[in-house]
CSV table of C-alpha atoms in Angstrom, one decimal:
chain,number,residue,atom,x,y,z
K,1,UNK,CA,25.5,-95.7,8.0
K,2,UNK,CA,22.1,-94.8,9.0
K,3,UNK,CA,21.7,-91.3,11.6
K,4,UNK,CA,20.4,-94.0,14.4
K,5,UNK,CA,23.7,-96.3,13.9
K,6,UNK,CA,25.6,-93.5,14.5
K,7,UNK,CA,23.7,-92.1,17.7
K,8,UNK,CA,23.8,-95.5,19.2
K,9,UNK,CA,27.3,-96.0,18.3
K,10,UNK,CA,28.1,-92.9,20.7
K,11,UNK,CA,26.1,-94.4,23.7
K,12,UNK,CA,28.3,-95.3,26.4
K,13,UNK,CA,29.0,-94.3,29.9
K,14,UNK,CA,30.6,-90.9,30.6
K,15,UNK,CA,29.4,-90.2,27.5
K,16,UNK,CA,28.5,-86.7,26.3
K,17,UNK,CA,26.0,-86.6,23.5
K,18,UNK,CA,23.9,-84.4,21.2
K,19,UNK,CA,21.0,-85.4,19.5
K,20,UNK,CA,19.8,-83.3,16.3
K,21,UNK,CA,16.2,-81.5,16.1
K,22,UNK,CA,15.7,-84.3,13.4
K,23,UNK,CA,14.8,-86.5,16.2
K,24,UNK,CA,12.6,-84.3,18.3
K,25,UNK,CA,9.1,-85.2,19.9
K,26,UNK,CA,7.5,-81.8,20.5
K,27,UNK,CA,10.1,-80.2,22.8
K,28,UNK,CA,12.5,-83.5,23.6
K,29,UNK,CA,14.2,-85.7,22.1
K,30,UNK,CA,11.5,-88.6,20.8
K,31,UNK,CA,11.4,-90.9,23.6
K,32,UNK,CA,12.0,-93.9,22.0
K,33,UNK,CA,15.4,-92.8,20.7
K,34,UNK,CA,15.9,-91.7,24.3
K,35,UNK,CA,15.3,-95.4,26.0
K,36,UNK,CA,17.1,-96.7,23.0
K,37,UNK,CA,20.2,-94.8,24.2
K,38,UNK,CA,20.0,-96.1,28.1
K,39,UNK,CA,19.7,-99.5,26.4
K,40,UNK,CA,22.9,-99.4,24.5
K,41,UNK,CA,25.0,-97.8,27.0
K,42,UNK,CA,24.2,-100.5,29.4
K,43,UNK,CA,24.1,-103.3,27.0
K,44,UNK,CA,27.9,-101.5,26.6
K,45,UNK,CA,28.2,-102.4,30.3
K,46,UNK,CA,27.4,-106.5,30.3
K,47,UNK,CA,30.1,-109.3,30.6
K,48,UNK,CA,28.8,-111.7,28.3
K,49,UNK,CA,26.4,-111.9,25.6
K,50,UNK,CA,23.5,-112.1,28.6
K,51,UNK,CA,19.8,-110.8,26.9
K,52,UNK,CA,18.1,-108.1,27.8
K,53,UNK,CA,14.6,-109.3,29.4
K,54,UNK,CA,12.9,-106.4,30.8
K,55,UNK,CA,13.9,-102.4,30.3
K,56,UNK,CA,11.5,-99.4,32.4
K,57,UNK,CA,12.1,-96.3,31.4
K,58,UNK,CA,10.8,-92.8,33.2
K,59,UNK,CA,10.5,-89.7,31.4
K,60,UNK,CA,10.9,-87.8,34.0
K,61,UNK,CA,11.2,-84.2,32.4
K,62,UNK,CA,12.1,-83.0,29.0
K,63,UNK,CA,15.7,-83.8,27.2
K,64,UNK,CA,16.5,-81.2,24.3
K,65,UNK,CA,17.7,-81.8,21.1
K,66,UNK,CA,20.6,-79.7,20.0
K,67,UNK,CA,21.8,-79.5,23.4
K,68,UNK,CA,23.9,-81.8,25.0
K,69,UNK,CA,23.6,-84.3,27.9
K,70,UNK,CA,25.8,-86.7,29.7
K,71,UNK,CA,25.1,-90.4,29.7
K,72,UNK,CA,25.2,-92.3,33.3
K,73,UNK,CA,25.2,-96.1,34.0
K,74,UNK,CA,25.2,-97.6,37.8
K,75,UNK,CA,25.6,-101.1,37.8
K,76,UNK,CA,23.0,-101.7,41.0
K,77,UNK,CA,23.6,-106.0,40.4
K,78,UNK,CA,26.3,-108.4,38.7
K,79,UNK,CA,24.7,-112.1,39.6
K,80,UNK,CA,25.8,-115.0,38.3
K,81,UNK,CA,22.6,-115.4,36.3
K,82,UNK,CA,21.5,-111.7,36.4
K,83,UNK,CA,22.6,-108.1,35.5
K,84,UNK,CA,20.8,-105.4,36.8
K,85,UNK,CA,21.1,-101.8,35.2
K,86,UNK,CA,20.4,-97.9,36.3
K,87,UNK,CA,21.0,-95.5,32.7
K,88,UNK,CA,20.0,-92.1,33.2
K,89,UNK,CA,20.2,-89.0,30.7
K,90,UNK,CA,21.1,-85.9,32.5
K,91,UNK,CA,21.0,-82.5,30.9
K,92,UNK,CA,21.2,-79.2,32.9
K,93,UNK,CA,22.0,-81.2,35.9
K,94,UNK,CA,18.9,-82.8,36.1
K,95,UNK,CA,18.1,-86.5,35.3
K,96,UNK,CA,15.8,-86.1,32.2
K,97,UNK,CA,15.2,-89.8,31.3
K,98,UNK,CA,15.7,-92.7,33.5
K,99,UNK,CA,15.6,-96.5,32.7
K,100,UNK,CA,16.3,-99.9,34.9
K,101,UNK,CA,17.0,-103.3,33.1
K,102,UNK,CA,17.6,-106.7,33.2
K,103,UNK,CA,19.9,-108.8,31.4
K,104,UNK,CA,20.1,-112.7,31.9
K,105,UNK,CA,21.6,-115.6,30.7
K,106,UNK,CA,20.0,-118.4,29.2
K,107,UNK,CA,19.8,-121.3,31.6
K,108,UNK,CA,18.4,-124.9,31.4
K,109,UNK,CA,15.0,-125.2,33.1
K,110,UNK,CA,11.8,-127.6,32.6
K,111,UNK,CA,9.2,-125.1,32.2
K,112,UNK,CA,8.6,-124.3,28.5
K,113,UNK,CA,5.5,-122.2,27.1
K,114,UNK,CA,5.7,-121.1,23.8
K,115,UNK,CA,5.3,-118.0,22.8
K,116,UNK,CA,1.9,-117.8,20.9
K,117,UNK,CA,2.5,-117.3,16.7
K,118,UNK,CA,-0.1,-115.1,14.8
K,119,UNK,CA,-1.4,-115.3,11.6
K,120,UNK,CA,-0.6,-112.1,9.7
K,121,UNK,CA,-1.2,-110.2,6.3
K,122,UNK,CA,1.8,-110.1,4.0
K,123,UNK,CA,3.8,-107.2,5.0
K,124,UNK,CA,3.1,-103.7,3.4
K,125,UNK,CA,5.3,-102.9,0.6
K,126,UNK,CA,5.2,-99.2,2.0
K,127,UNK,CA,3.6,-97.4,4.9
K,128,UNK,CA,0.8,-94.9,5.0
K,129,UNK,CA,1.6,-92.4,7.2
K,130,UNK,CA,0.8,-88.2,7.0
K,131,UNK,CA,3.9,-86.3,5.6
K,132,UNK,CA,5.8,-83.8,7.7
K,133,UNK,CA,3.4,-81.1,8.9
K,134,UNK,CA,5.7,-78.4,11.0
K,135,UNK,CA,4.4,-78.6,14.4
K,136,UNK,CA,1.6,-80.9,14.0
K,137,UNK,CA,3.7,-84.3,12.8
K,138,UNK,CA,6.8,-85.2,15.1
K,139,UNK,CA,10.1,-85.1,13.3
K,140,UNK,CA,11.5,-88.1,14.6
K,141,UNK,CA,8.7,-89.6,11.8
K,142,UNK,CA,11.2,-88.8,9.2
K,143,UNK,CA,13.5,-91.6,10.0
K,144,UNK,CA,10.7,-94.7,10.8
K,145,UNK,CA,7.7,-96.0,8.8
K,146,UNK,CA,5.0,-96.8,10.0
K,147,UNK,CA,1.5,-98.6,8.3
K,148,UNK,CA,-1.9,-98.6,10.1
K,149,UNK,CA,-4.5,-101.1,9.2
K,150,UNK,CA,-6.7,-100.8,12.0
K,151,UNK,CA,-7.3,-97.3,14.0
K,152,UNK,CA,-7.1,-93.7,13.2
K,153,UNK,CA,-4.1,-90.4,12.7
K,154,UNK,CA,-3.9,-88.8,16.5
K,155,UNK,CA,-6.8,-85.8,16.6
K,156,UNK,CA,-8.7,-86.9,14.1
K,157,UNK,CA,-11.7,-87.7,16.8
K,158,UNK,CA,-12.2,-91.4,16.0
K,159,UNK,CA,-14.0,-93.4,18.6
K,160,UNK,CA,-11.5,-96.6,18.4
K,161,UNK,CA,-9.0,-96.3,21.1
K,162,UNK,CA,-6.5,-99.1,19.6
K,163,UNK,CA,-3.5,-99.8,16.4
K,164,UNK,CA,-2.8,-102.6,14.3
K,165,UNK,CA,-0.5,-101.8,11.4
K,166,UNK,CA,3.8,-102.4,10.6
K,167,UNK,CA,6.6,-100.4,11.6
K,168,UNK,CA,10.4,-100.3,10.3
K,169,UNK,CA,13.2,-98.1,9.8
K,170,UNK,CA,13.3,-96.0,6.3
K,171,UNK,CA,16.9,-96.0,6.3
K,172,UNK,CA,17.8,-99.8,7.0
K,173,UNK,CA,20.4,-99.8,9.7
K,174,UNK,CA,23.0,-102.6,9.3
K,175,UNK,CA,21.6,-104.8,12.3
K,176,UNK,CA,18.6,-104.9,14.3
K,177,UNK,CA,19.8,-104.8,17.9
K,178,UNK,CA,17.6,-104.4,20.9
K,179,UNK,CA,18.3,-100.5,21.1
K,180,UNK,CA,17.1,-100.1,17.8
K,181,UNK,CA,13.4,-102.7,18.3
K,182,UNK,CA,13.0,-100.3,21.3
K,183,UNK,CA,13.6,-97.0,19.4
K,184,UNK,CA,10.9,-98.6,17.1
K,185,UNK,CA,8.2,-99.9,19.9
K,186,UNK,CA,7.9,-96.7,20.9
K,187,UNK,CA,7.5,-94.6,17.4
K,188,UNK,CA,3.3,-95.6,17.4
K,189,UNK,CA,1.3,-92.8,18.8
K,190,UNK,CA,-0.8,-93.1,22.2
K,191,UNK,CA,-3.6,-95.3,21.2
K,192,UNK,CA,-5.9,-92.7,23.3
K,193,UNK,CA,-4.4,-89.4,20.7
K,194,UNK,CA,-6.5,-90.4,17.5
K,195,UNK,CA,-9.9,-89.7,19.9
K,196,UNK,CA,-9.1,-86.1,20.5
K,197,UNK,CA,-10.5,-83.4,17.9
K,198,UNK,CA,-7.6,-81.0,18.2
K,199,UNK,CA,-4.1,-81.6,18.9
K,200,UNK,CA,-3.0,-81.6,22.5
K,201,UNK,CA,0.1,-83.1,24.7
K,202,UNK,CA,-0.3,-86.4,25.1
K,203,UNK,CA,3.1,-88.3,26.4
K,204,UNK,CA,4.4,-91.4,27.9
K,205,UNK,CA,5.0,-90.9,31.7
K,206,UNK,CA,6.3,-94.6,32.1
K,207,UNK,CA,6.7,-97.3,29.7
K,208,UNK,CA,8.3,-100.9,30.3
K,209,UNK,CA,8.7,-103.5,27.4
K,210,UNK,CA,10.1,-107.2,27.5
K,211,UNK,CA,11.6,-108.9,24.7
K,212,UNK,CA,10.5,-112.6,24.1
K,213,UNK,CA,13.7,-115.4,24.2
K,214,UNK,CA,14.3,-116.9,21.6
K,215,UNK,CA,12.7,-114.8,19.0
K,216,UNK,CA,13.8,-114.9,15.2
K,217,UNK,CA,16.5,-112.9,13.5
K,218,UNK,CA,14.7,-109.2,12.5
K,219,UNK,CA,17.1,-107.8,9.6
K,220,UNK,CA,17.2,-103.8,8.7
K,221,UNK,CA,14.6,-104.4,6.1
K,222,UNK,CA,12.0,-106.3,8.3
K,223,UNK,CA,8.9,-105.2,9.3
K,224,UNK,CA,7.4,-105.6,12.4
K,225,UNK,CA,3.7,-105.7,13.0
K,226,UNK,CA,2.5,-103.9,16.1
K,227,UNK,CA,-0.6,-104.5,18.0
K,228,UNK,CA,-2.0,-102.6,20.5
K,229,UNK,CA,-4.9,-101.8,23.4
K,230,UNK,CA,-6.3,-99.4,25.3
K,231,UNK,CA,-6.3,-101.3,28.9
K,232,UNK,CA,-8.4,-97.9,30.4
K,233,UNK,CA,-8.2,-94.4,30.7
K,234,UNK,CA,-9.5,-92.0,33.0
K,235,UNK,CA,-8.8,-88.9,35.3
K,236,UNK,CA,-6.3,-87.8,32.5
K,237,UNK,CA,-4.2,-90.7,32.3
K,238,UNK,CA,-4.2,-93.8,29.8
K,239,UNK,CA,-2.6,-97.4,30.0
K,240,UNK,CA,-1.7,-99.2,27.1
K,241,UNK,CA,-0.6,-103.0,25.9
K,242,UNK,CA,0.9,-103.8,22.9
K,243,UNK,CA,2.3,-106.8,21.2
K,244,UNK,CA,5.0,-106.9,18.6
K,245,UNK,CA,5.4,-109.7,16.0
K,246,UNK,CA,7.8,-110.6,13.2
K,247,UNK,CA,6.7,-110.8,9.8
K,248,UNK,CA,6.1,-114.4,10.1
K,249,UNK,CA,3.7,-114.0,13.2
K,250,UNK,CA,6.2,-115.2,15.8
K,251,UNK,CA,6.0,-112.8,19.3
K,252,UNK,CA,8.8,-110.7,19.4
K,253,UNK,CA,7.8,-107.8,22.3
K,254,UNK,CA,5.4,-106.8,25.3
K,255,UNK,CA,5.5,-102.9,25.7
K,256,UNK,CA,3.3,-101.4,28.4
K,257,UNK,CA,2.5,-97.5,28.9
K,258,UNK,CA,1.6,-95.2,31.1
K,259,UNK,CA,0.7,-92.7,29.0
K,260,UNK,CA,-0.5,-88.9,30.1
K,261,UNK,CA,-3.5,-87.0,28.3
K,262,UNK,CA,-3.6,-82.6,28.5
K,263,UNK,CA,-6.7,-82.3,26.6
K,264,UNK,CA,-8.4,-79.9,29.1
């Protein structure tokens, strides 16, 4: 069973849970693992096989690996057509992470917009990403592949401010469920990193992504492709759009950032 089945596996309410330094992001946990967490202790929660539409998560101070934390779920709305969410990570007796979402049923309607398909290059047979530098390269990298096509490695002072490449899990996990397409969203670095010359914090302050209904089946062994914008950034702060596709070019994910820049 891959590490991340395991972790997700624990995620449930009232839960108490460690996450190993294998997973770390600087000084916390990597936040996608975080927000994938919230998602699968609420998706725990729901009555019926409802679909999650929207998640937001806020990282709202740091959550430590090796240490543990306790996992809380409110449910703030059970509708007839809607579930509404609260998850929050608390460590120390603060709330660390925090994420809302909503989960609805499918219902018959006669509005239909498709989604709009891609065209895209056969998927990468491996990815291209820097090996394990201690304290430069975050752990968490150990565990996800990643392949950029278009845009640069974070401090590397490029001018572009934007990624195009694949992502997938190294160690397949035995199904893709929404906990683990968010834990891989969120692996890409800050499209804003790659222009700084010399490391520096940058971190997501607020990030909300939507999955697209219906989308098709992503197995442990797909890659994804990921596609993403710098929208602006100013004043020390950076927000981002990305689009996420299947192999096949079909719309799988909107992810937007708010992303936060310490390069002075």
């Amino acid at each position: 069973m891959a590490q991340i089945d395991t972790l997700l596996t624990e995620a449930r309410q009232g839960a108490t849970m460690t996450v190993p330094a294998s997973w770390g992001q600087g000084r916390t946990v990597f936040g996608g693992l975080s927000a994938a967490i919230m998602n699968q202790a609420m998706t725990s929660e729901l009555p019926d096989d409802r679909k999650m539409r929207v998640q937001n998560a806020q990282f709202i101070g740091p959550l430590y690996a090796d240490e543990p934390f306790k996992v809380n779920v409110i449910h703030m709305r059970d509708g007839k057509n809607v579930t509404q969410i609260q998850a929050q990570l608390i460590q120390r007796d603060q709330v660390a992470v925090q994420s809302m979402a909503a989960f609805g049923v499918d219902r018959e309607s006669n509005i239909s917009v498709p989604a709009p398909c891609i065209e895209v290059d056969s998927p990468p047979k491996k990815g291209n990403w820097i090996p394990q530098i201690p304290k430069v390269v975050p752990k968490f990298f150990r565990y996800i592949d990643i392949r950029i096509d278009d845009g640069g490695y974070p401090f590397t002072g490029r001018k572009t401010a934007s990624y195009r490449g694949w992502m997938r899990f190294k160690d397949a996990p035995q199904q893709i469920t929404d906990a683990h397409l968010i834990t891989l969203i969120d692996a890409w670095p800050p499209t804003v990193a790659q222009q700084l010359k010399r490391p520096a914090p940058v971190s997501t302050l607020s990030w909300n992504v939507e999955f697209i209904h219906p989308h098709p089946l992503i197995t442990g062994e797909s890659w994804l492709a990921y596609h993403c914008e710098t929208r602006q950034a100013s004043n020390g702060y950076a927000h981002t759009f990305a689009k996420i596709y299947s192999e096949s070019g079909q719309m799988i994910a909107v992810s937007r950032q708010v992303v936060t820049v310490f390069d002075k």
